[in-house]
Coordinates of N, CA and C in Angstrom, one line a residue:
X1 N 10.9 -19.0 17.5 CA 11.3 -17.8 18.3 C 10.1 -17.3 19.1
X2 N 10.3 -17.1 20.4 CA 9.2 -16.7 21.3 C 8.9 -15.2 21.0
X3 N 7.6 -14.9 21.1 CA 7.2 -13.5 21.0 C 7.3 -12.7 22.3
X4 N 7.2 -11.4 22.2 CA 7.3 -10.6 23.4 C 6.3 -11.0 24.4
X5 N 5.0 -11.3 23.9 CA 3.9 -11.6 24.8 C 4.3 -12.9 25.6
X6 N 4.8 -13.9 24.9 CA 5.1 -15.2 25.5 C 6.3 -15.0 26.5
X7 N 7.2 -14.2 26.2 CA 8.3 -13.9 27.1 C 7.8 -13.2 28.4
X8 N 6.9 -12.3 28.2 CA 6.4 -11.6 29.4 C 5.6 -12.5 30.2
X9 N 4.8 -13.4 29.6 CA 4.1 -14.4 30.4 C 5.0 -15.4 31.2
X10 N 6.1 -15.8 30.5 CA 7.1 -16.6 31.2 C 7.8 -15.9 32.4
X11 N 8.0 -14.6 32.2 CA 8.6 -13.8 33.2 C 7.7 -13.7 34.4
X12 N 6.4 -13.5 34.2 CA 5.4 -13.5 35.3 C 5.4 -14.8 36.0
X13 N 5.4 -15.9 35.3 CA 5.4 -17.2 36.0 C 6.7 -17.4 36.8
X14 N 7.8 -17.0 36.2 CA 9.1 -17.1 36.9 C 9.2 -16.2 38.2
X15 N 8.6 -15.0 38.1 CA 8.6 -14.1 39.2 C 7.7 -14.7 40.3
X16 N 6.5 -15.2 39.9 CA 5.6 -15.8 40.8 C 6.2 -17.0 41.6
X17 N 7.0 -17.8 40.9 CA 7.7 -19.0 41.5 C 8.9 -18.6 42.3
X18 N 9.3 -17.3 42.2 CA 10.5 -16.9 43.0 C 11.8 -17.1 42.3
X19 N 11.8 -17.4 41.0 CA 13.0 -17.7 40.3 C 13.8 -16.5 40.0
X20 N 13.2 -15.3 39.9 CA 13.9 -14.1 39.6 C 13.5 -13.0 40.7
X21 N 14.4 -12.1 40.9 CA 14.1 -11.0 41.9 C 13.2 -9.9 41.3
X22 N 12.9 -9.0 42.2 CA 12.1 -7.9 41.8 C 12.8 -7.0 40.7
X23 N 14.1 -6.8 41.0 CA 14.8 -5.9 40.0 C 15.0 -6.7 38.7
X24 N 15.3 -8.0 38.7 CA 15.4 -8.7 37.5 C 14.1 -8.8 36.7
X25 N 13.0 -8.9 37.4 CA 11.7 -9.0 36.7 C 11.4 -7.6 36.0
X26 N 11.6 -6.5 36.8 CA 11.3 -5.2 36.2 C 12.2 -4.9 35.0
X27 N 13.5 -5.3 35.1 CA 14.4 -5.0 34.0 C 14.1 -5.9 32.8
X28 N 13.8 -7.2 33.0 CA 13.5 -8.0 31.8 C 12.1 -7.8 31.2
X29 N 11.2 -7.4 32.1 CA 9.8 -7.2 31.6 C 9.8 -5.9 30.7
X30 N 10.6 -4.9 31.1 CA 10.6 -3.7 30.4 C 11.4 -3.9 29.0
X31 N 12.4 -4.7 29.1 CA 13.2 -5.0 27.9 C 12.4 -5.8 26.8
X32 N 11.4 -6.5 27.3 CA 10.6 -7.4 26.3 C 9.3 -6.8 26.0
X33 N 9.1 -5.5 26.1 CA 7.9 -4.8 25.7 C 8.1 -4.3 24.3
X34 N 7.3 -4.6 23.4 CA 7.4 -4.1 22.0 C 7.1 -2.6 21.9
X35 N 7.8 -2.0 21.0 CA 7.5 -0.5 20.8 C 6.2 -0.3 20.0
X36 N 5.8 -1.4 19.3 CA 4.5 -1.3 18.6 C 3.3 -1.6 19.5
X37 N 2.2 -1.0 19.1 CA 0.9 -1.3 19.9 C 0.6 -2.8 19.9
X38 N 0.2 -3.3 21.0 CA -0.1 -4.8 21.1 C -1.6 -5.0 20.7
X39 N -1.8 -5.2 19.4 CA -3.2 -5.4 18.9 C -3.6 -6.9 19.2
X40 N -4.9 -7.1 19.6 CA -5.4 -8.4 19.9 C -5.7 -9.2 18.6
X41 N -4.7 -9.5 17.8 CA -5.0 -10.2 16.5 C -5.5 -11.6 16.7
X42 N -5.2 -12.2 17.9 CA -5.7 -13.6 18.1 C -7.2 -13.6 18.4
X43 N -7.8 -12.5 18.5 CA -9.3 -12.5 18.7 C -10.1 -12.6 17.4
X44 N -9.4 -12.5 16.3 CA -10.0 -12.5 15.0 C -9.8 -13.8 14.3
X45 N -10.7 -14.2 13.4 CA -10.6 -15.4 12.7 C -9.6 -15.3 11.6
X46 N -9.0 -16.4 11.2 CA -8.0 -16.4 10.1 C -8.7 -16.2 8.8
X47 N -8.0 -15.6 7.9 CA -8.6 -15.2 6.6 C -9.1 -16.4 5.8
X48 N -10.3 -16.3 5.3 CA -10.9 -17.4 4.4 C -11.7 -16.7 3.3
X49 N -11.2 -16.8 2.1 CA -11.9 -16.1 1.0 C -13.3 -16.6 0.8
X50 N -13.6 -17.8 1.1 CA -14.9 -18.4 0.9 C -15.9 -17.8 1.9
X51 N -15.5 -17.3 3.0 CA -16.4 -16.7 4.0 C -16.8 -15.3 3.6
X52 N -16.2 -14.7 2.6 CA -16.5 -13.3 2.3 C -17.7 -13.3 1.3
X53 N -18.5 -12.2 1.4 CA -19.5 -12.0 0.4 C -18.9 -11.4 -0.9
X54 N -19.7 -11.5 -2.0 CA -19.2 -10.9 -3.2 C -19.0 -9.4 -3.1
X55 N -19.9 -8.7 -2.4 CA -19.8 -7.3 -2.3 C -18.6 -6.9 -1.4
X56 N -18.2 -7.7 -0.4 CA -17.1 -7.4 0.4 C -15.8 -7.6 -0.4
X57 N -15.7 -8.6 -1.3 CA -14.5 -8.8 -2.1 C -14.3 -7.6 -3.0
X58 N -15.4 -7.2 -3.7 CA -15.3 -6.1 -4.6 C -14.9 -4.8 -4.0
X59 N -15.5 -4.5 -2.8 CA -15.2 -3.3 -2.0 C -13.8 -3.3 -1.5
X60 N -13.3 -4.4 -1.0 CA -12.0 -4.4 -0.3 C -10.8 -4.7 -1.2
X61 N -11.1 -5.5 -2.2 CA -10.0 -5.9 -3.1 C -10.1 -5.4 -4.5
X62 N -11.2 -4.8 -4.9 CA -11.5 -4.3 -6.2 C -11.5 -5.4 -7.3
X63 N -11.7 -6.6 -6.8 CA -11.9 -7.8 -7.7 C -13.1 -8.6 -7.2
X64 N -13.8 -9.2 -8.1 CA -14.9 -10.1 -7.6 C -14.3 -11.4 -7.1
X65 N -15.1 -12.1 -6.3 CA -14.7 -13.2 -5.5 C -14.1 -14.3 -6.5
X66 N -14.9 -14.6 -7.5 CA -14.5 -15.6 -8.5 C -13.3 -15.3 -9.3
X67 N -12.9 -14.0 -9.4 CA -11.9 -13.5 -10.2 C -10.5 -13.6 -9.5
X68 N -10.5 -13.6 -8.2 CA -9.2 -13.6 -7.4 C -8.4 -14.9 -7.7
X69 N -9.0 -16.1 -7.7 CA -8.1 -17.3 -8.0 C -7.7 -17.2 -9.5
X70 N -8.5 -16.7 -10.4 CA -8.1 -16.6 -11.8 C -7.0 -15.6 -11.9
X71 N -7.0 -14.5 -11.1 CA -5.9 -13.5 -11.2 C -4.6 -14.1 -10.7
X72 N -4.7 -14.9 -9.6 CA -3.4 -15.6 -9.1 C -2.9 -16.5 -10.1
X73 N -3.7 -17.3 -10.9 CA -3.3 -18.2 -11.9 C -2.7 -17.4 -13.1
X74 N -3.3 -16.4 -13.5 CA -2.9 -15.6 -14.6 C -1.5 -14.9 -14.3
X75 N -1.3 -14.6 -13.1 CA 0.0 -13.9 -12.7 C 1.1 -14.9 -12.3
X76 N 0.7 -16.2 -12.4 CA 1.7 -17.3 -12.1 C 2.2 -17.2 -10.7
X77 N 1.4 -16.8 -9.7 CA 1.8 -16.7 -8.4 C 1.8 -18.1 -7.7
X78 N 2.7 -18.3 -6.7 CA 2.8 -19.6 -6.1 C 1.6 -19.9 -5.2
X79 N 1.4 -21.2 -4.8 CA 0.3 -21.6 -4.0 C 0.5 -21.2 -2.5
X80 N 1.7 -20.9 -2.1 CA 2.0 -20.5 -0.7 C 3.3 -19.6 -0.7
X81 N 3.4 -18.9 0.3 CA 4.6 -18.0 0.5 C 5.2 -18.3 1.8
X82 N 6.6 -18.3 1.9 CA 7.3 -18.5 3.1 C 8.2 -17.2 3.3
X83 N 8.0 -16.5 4.3 CA 8.8 -15.3 4.6 C 10.2 -15.7 5.2
X84 N 11.1 -14.8 5.2 CA 12.4 -15.0 5.7 C 12.5 -15.6 7.1
X85 N 11.6 -15.1 8.0 CA 11.6 -15.6 9.4 C 10.7 -16.8 9.6
X86 N 10.2 -17.4 8.5 CA 9.5 -18.7 8.6 C 8.0 -18.6 8.5
X87 N 7.4 -17.4 8.5 CA 5.9 -17.3 8.4 C 5.4 -17.8 7.1
X88 N 4.4 -18.7 7.2 CA 3.8 -19.3 6.0 C 2.5 -18.7 5.7
X89 N 2.2 -18.5 4.4 CA 0.9 -17.8 4.1 C 0.4 -18.5 2.8
X90 N -0.9 -18.7 2.8 CA -1.5 -19.3 1.6 C -1.5 -18.3 0.4
X91 N -1.4 -18.8 -0.8 CA -1.2 -18.0 -2.0 C -2.4 -17.0 -2.2
X92 N -3.6 -17.4 -2.0 CA -4.8 -16.5 -2.1 C -4.8 -15.5 -1.0
X93 N -4.4 -15.9 0.2 CA -4.4 -14.9 1.3 C -3.3 -13.8 1.0
X94 N -2.2 -14.3 0.5 CA -1.1 -13.3 0.2 C -1.5 -12.3 -0.8
X95 N -2.2 -12.8 -1.9 CA -2.6 -12.0 -3.0 C -3.7 -11.0 -2.5
X96 N -4.6 -11.5 -1.6 CA -5.7 -10.6 -1.1 C -5.1 -9.5 -0.2
X97 N -4.0 -9.9 0.6 CA -3.3 -8.9 1.4 C -2.8 -7.8 0.6
X98 N -2.1 -8.1 -0.5 CA -1.5 -7.1 -1.4 C -2.6 -6.3 -2.1
X99 N -3.7 -6.9 -2.5 CA -4.8 -6.2 -3.2 C -5.5 -5.2 -2.2
X100 N -5.6 -5.7 -1.0 CA -6.3 -4.8 0.0 C -5.4 -3.6 0.4
X101 N -4.1 -3.9 0.4 CA -3.1 -2.8 0.7 C -3.0 -1.8 -0.4
X102 N -3.2 -2.2 -1.6 CA -3.1 -1.3 -2.8 C -4.4 -0.7 -3.1
X103 N -5.5 -1.2 -2.6 CA -6.8 -0.7 -3.0 C -7.0 0.7 -2.5
X104 N -6.5 1.0 -1.3 CA -6.7 2.3 -0.7 C -5.6 2.5 0.4
X105 N -5.0 3.6 0.5 CA -4.0 3.8 1.6 C -4.5 3.4 2.9
X106 N -3.9 2.5 3.6 CA -4.3 2.1 4.9 C -3.1 1.7 5.7
X107 N -3.2 1.6 7.0 CA -2.2 1.1 7.9 C -2.3 -0.4 8.0
X108 N -1.2 -1.0 8.3 CA -1.2 -2.5 8.5 C -2.1 -2.9 9.6
X109 N -2.2 -2.1 10.7 CA -3.1 -2.4 11.8 C -4.6 -2.4 11.4
X110 N -4.9 -1.7 10.3 CA -6.3 -1.7 9.8 C -6.7 -3.0 9.2
X111 N -5.7 -3.9 8.9 CA -6.0 -5.2 8.2 C -6.0 -6.3 9.2
X112 N -5.8 -6.1 10.5 CA -5.8 -7.2 11.5 C -7.1 -7.9 11.6
X113 N -8.2 -7.1 11.6 CA -9.5 -7.7 11.8 C -9.9 -8.6 10.6
X114 N -9.4 -8.4 9.4 CA -9.7 -9.2 8.2 C -8.8 -10.4 8.1
X115 N -7.6 -10.3 8.5 CA -6.6 -11.4 8.2 C -6.2 -12.1 9.5
X116 N -6.5 -11.6 10.7 CA -6.2 -12.2 11.9 C -4.7 -12.5 12.1
X117 N -3.9 -11.6 11.7 CA -2.4 -11.8 11.9 C -1.8 -10.5 12.5
X118 N -0.7 -10.6 13.2 CA 0.0 -9.5 13.8 C 0.5 -8.6 12.7
X119 N 0.8 -7.3 13.1 CA 1.3 -6.3 12.1 C 2.6 -6.7 11.4
X120 N 3.6 -7.3 12.2 CA 4.8 -7.7 11.5 C 4.6 -8.7 10.4
X121 N 3.7 -9.7 10.7 CA 3.5 -10.7 9.6 C 2.8 -10.1 8.4
X122 N 1.8 -9.2 8.7 CA 1.1 -8.6 7.6 C 2.0 -7.8 6.7
X123 N 2.9 -7.1 7.4 CA 3.9 -6.3 6.6 C 4.9 -7.2 5.8
X124 N 5.4 -8.2 6.4 CA 6.3 -9.1 5.7 C 5.7 -9.8 4.6
X125 N 4.5 -10.3 4.8 CA 3.8 -11.1 3.7 C 3.5 -10.1 2.5
X126 N 3.0 -8.9 2.8 CA 2.6 -8.0 1.8 C 3.9 -7.6 0.9
X127 N 5.0 -7.3 1.6 CA 6.2 -7.0 0.9 C 6.7 -8.2 0.1
X128 N 6.6 -9.4 0.7 CA 7.1 -10.6 0.0 C 6.3 -10.8 -1.3
X129 N 5.0 -10.7 -1.2 CA 4.2 -10.9 -2.4 C 4.4 -9.8 -3.4
X130 N 4.6 -8.6 -3.0 CA 4.9 -7.5 -3.9 C 6.2 -7.7 -4.7
X131 N 7.2 -8.2 -3.9 CA 8.5 -8.5 -4.6 C 8.3 -9.6 -5.7
X132 N 7.5 -10.6 -5.4 CA 7.3 -11.7 -6.3 C 6.6 -11.2 -7.6
X133 N 5.5 -10.4 -7.4 CA 4.8 -9.8 -8.5 C 5.7 -8.9 -9.3
X134 N 6.5 -8.1 -8.7 CA 7.4 -7.2 -9.4 C 8.5 -8.0 -10.2
X135 N 9.0 -9.0 -9.6 CA 10.0 -9.8 -10.3 C 9.5 -10.5 -11.5
X136 N 8.2 -10.9 -11.5 CA 7.6 -11.6 -12.6 C 7.1 -10.7 -13.7
X137 N 6.6 -9.5 -13.3 CA 5.9 -8.7 -14.3 C 6.3 -7.3 -14.4
X138 N 7.5 -6.9 -13.8 CA 7.9 -5.5 -13.8 C 8.2 -5.0 -15.3
X139 N 8.6 -5.9 -16.1 CA 8.9 -5.5 -17.5 C 7.7 -5.0 -18.3
X140 N 6.5 -5.4 -17.8 CA 5.2 -4.9 -18.5 C 5.0 -3.4 -18.3
X141 N 5.6 -2.8 -17.2 CA 5.5 -1.4 -16.9 C 6.8 -0.6 -17.2
X142 N 7.9 -1.3 -17.0 CA 9.2 -0.5 -17.1 C 9.9 -0.7 -18.4
X143 N 9.5 -1.6 -19.3 CA 10.1 -1.8 -20.5 C 9.1 -1.7 -21.7
X144 N 9.6 -1.6 -22.9 CA 8.7 -1.5 -24.0 C 7.9 -2.7 -24.2
X145 N 6.6 -2.6 -24.1 CA 5.7 -3.7 -24.1 C 5.2 -4.0 -25.5
X146 N 5.8 -5.0 -26.2 CA 5.5 -5.3 -27.6 C 4.1 -5.9 -27.8
X147 N 3.6 -6.5 -26.7 CA 2.2 -7.1 -26.9 C 1.2 -6.0 -26.8
X148 N 1.5 -4.8 -26.3 CA 0.5 -3.8 -26.2 C 0.8 -2.6 -27.2
X149 N 2.1 -2.5 -27.6 CA 2.5 -1.3 -28.3 C 3.3 -1.7 -29.6
X150 N 2.9 -2.7 -30.3 CA 3.4 -3.0 -31.6 C 2.9 -2.0 -32.6
X151 N 3.6 -1.8 -33.7 CA 3.2 -0.8 -34.7 C 1.7 -0.9 -35.1
X152 N 1.2 -2.1 -35.4 CA -0.2 -2.3 -35.8 C -1.2 -1.8 -34.7
X153 N -0.8 -2.2 -33.4 CA -1.7 -1.8 -32.3 C -1.6 -0.3 -32.1
X154 N -0.4 0.3 -32.2 CA -0.3 1.8 -32.1 C -1.2 2.5 -33.1
X155 N -1.3 2.0 -34.3 CA -2.1 2.6 -35.3 C -3.6 2.4 -35.0
X156 N -3.9 1.2 -34.4 CA -5.3 1.0 -33.9 C -5.7 2.0 -32.9
X157 N -4.8 2.2 -31.9 CA -5.1 3.2 -30.8 C -5.3 4.6 -31.4
X158 N -4.4 5.0 -32.3 CA -4.5 6.3 -32.9 C -5.8 6.5 -33.7
X159 N -6.2 5.4 -34.4 CA -7.4 5.5 -35.2 C -8.6 5.6 -34.2
X160 N -8.6 4.9 -33.1 CA -9.7 5.0 -32.1 C -9.8 6.4 -31.5
X161 N -8.7 7.0 -31.2 CA -8.7 8.3 -30.7 C -9.2 9.3 -31.7
X162 N -8.7 9.1 -32.9 CA -9.2 10.1 -34.0 C -10.7 10.0 -34.3
X163 N -11.2 8.8 -34.2 CA -12.6 8.6 -34.4 C -13.5 9.3 -33.3
X164 N -12.9 9.5 -32.2 CA -13.6 10.2 -31.1 C -13.6 11.7 -31.2
X165 N -12.9 12.2 -32.3 CA -12.9 13.6 -32.6 C -11.6 14.3 -32.3
X166 N -10.5 13.6 -32.1 CA -9.2 14.2 -31.8 C -8.7 14.9 -33.1
X167 N -8.0 16.0 -32.9 CA -7.5 16.8 -34.0 C -6.1 16.2 -34.4
X168 N -5.6 15.3 -33.6 CA -4.3 14.7 -33.9 C -4.5 13.3 -34.5
X169 N -3.8 13.0 -35.6 CA -4.0 11.7 -36.2 C -3.1 10.6 -35.6
X170 N -2.1 11.0 -34.8 CA -1.1 10.1 -34.3 C -1.1 10.0 -32.7
X171 N -2.2 10.4 -32.1 CA -2.2 10.3 -30.6 C -2.7 8.9 -30.2
X172 N -1.9 8.1 -29.5 CA -2.2 6.7 -29.2 C -2.5 6.5 -27.7
X173 N -2.1 7.5 -26.8 CA -2.3 7.3 -25.4 C -2.5 8.7 -24.7
X174 N -2.7 8.6 -23.4 CA -3.0 9.8 -22.6 C -2.2 9.8 -21.3
X175 N -1.4 10.8 -21.1 CA -0.6 10.9 -19.9 C -1.4 11.3 -18.7
X176 N -1.2 10.6 -17.6 CA -1.9 10.9 -16.4 C -1.0 10.7 -15.2
X177 N -1.2 11.4 -14.1 CA -0.4 11.2 -12.9 C -1.2 11.0 -11.7
X178 N -0.6 10.5 -10.6 CA -1.4 10.3 -9.4 C -0.4 10.4 -8.2
X179 N -0.9 10.8 -7.1 CA -0.1 11.0 -5.9 C -0.6 9.9 -4.9
X180 N 0.4 9.1 -4.4 CA 0.0 8.0 -3.4 C 0.6 8.5 -2.1
X181 N -0.3 8.8 -1.1 CA 0.1 9.2 0.2 C 1.0 8.2 0.9
X182 N 2.0 8.7 1.7 CA 2.9 7.9 2.5 C 3.0 8.5 3.9
X183 N 3.6 7.8 4.8 CA 3.8 8.3 6.2 C 4.8 9.4 6.1
X184 N 4.8 10.4 6.9 CA 5.7 11.5 7.0 C 7.1 11.0 7.3
X185 N 8.1 11.1 6.5 CA 9.4 10.6 6.8 C 10.1 11.5 7.8
X186 N 11.1 11.0 8.5 CA 11.8 11.7 9.5 C 12.8 12.7 8.9
X187 N 13.3 12.4 7.7 CA 14.3 13.2 7.0 C 13.8 13.6 5.6
X188 N 14.2 14.7 5.1 CA 13.9 15.1 3.7 C 12.4 15.2 3.5
X189 N 11.7 15.7 4.4 CA 10.2 15.8 4.3 C 9.8 16.7 3.1
X190 N 10.5 17.7 2.9 CA 10.1 18.7 1.8 C 10.1 18.0 0.4
X191 N 11.0 17.0 0.2 CA 11.1 16.4 -1.1 C 9.8 15.7 -1.4
X192 N 9.1 15.1 -0.5 CA 8.0 14.3 -0.8 C 6.7 15.0 -0.3
X193 N 6.7 16.2 0.1 CA 5.5 16.9 0.5 C 4.8 17.5 -0.7
X194 N 3.5 17.3 -0.8 CA 2.8 17.8 -1.9 C 1.9 19.0 -1.4
X195 N 2.2 20.2 -1.8 CA 1.4 21.3 -1.3 C 0.0 21.4 -1.8
X196 N -0.2 20.8 -3.0 CA -1.6 20.8 -3.6 C -2.5 19.8 -2.8
X197 N -2.0 18.6 -2.6 CA -2.8 17.6 -1.9 C -2.7 17.8 -0.3
X198 N -1.7 18.5 0.1 CA -1.4 18.7 1.5 C -1.1 17.4 2.2
X199 N -0.3 16.5 1.6 CA 0.1 15.2 2.2 C 1.5 15.0 1.7
X200 N 2.2 14.1 2.5 CA 3.4 13.5 2.0 C 3.1 12.3 1.1
X201 N 3.7 12.3 -0.1 CA 3.4 11.2 -1.0 C 4.4 11.0 -2.1
X202 N 4.3 9.9 -2.8 CA 5.1 9.7 -4.0 C 4.3 9.8 -5.2
X203 N 4.9 10.3 -6.3 CA 4.2 10.6 -7.5 C 4.5 9.6 -8.6
X204 N 3.5 9.3 -9.4 CA 3.7 8.3 -10.5 C 3.0 9.0 -11.7
X205 N 3.6 8.7 -12.9 CA 3.1 9.2 -14.1 C 3.0 8.0 -15.1
X206 N 1.9 7.9 -15.9 CA 1.8 6.8 -16.8 C 1.1 7.2 -18.1
X207 N 1.2 6.4 -19.1 CA 0.6 6.6 -20.3 C -0.5 5.5 -20.4
X208 N -1.8 6.0 -20.5 CA -2.9 5.1 -20.6 C -3.4 5.0 -22.0
X209 N -3.6 3.7 -22.4 CA -4.1 3.5 -23.8 C -5.6 3.5 -23.9
X210 N -6.2 3.7 -25.1 CA -7.6 3.7 -25.2 C -8.3 2.4 -24.7
X211 N -7.5 1.3 -24.7 CA -8.1 0.0 -24.2 C -8.2 0.0 -22.7
X212 N -7.6 1.0 -22.0 CA -7.6 1.0 -20.5 C -6.4 0.5 -19.9
X213 N -5.5 -0.1 -20.7 CA -4.2 -0.6 -20.2 C -3.2 0.5 -20.0
X214 N -2.2 0.2 -19.1 CA -1.1 1.2 -18.9 C 0.0 0.8 -19.8
X215 N 0.4 1.7 -20.7 CA 1.5 1.4 -21.6 C 2.9 1.6 -21.0
X216 N 3.1 2.5 -20.1 CA 4.4 2.8 -19.5 C 4.2 3.5 -18.2
X217 N 5.0 3.2 -17.2 CA 4.9 3.8 -15.9 C 6.2 4.5 -15.5
X218 N 6.1 5.7 -15.0 CA 7.3 6.4 -14.5 C 7.1 6.8 -13.1
X219 N 8.0 6.4 -12.2 CA 8.0 6.7 -10.8 C 8.4 5.5 -10.0
X220 N 8.4 5.6 -8.7 CA 7.9 6.8 -7.9 C 9.0 7.9 -7.8
X221 N 8.6 9.1 -7.7 CA 9.5 10.2 -7.5 C 8.9 11.2 -6.5
X222 N 9.8 12.0 -6.0 CA 9.3 13.0 -5.0 C 8.7 14.2 -5.7
X223 N 8.3 15.2 -4.9 CA 7.6 16.4 -5.5 C 8.5 17.2 -6.4
X224 N 9.9 17.2 -6.1 CA 10.8 18.1 -6.8 C 11.2 17.5 -8.1
X225 N 11.0 16.2 -8.3 CA 11.5 15.5 -9.5 C 10.4 15.1 -10.5
X226 N 9.2 15.6 -10.2 CA 8.1 15.1 -11.1 C 8.0 16.0 -12.3
X227 N 7.8 15.3 -13.5 CA 7.7 16.1 -14.7 C 6.3 16.7 -14.9

């Protein structure tokens, strides 16, 4: 499928050769202009993890360079991804896209210089990888996790909390919440507006164990439904 840029180039050639009239050229050229900004993604190199420094990986992805392939293997992620419209992406690149997107709130256009792809591809790849990760591992956050919260382990967590000076002998975790900023929606803005943070965002609440792992996740919810 031809892109808007290629169609506009063909229209210019056709107009120059006299194949289309002035009115036809103006009408077709305007119809093939994208509503999104035309970022020069082709001016940037394609993503290569080996070209990044250790400090760049840690800062952008929150994982060290050598840990990213191990993370992909541990999460049982595929070696490549194919989006619905045919875009192909390497498995490591797809994982790094998702990690970069989740490391800190950013726009897709902010990732062009690192991955050398247009905004639609970055969006589709990120969502595709996220769906795969969720389908494989959502039960670890949304269901009772027996590997983390078996009765013996719950007792171990409670003992660790008690040894730190807690007055409660049966406290095994700590409730915490966070607000993740989102773009301002066109409708129902009040539901997701956070007056404390002064941003539109979705709220999450989780139970963190003394080991640092998340025992259970609740969300996302709007401002009016948060516990």
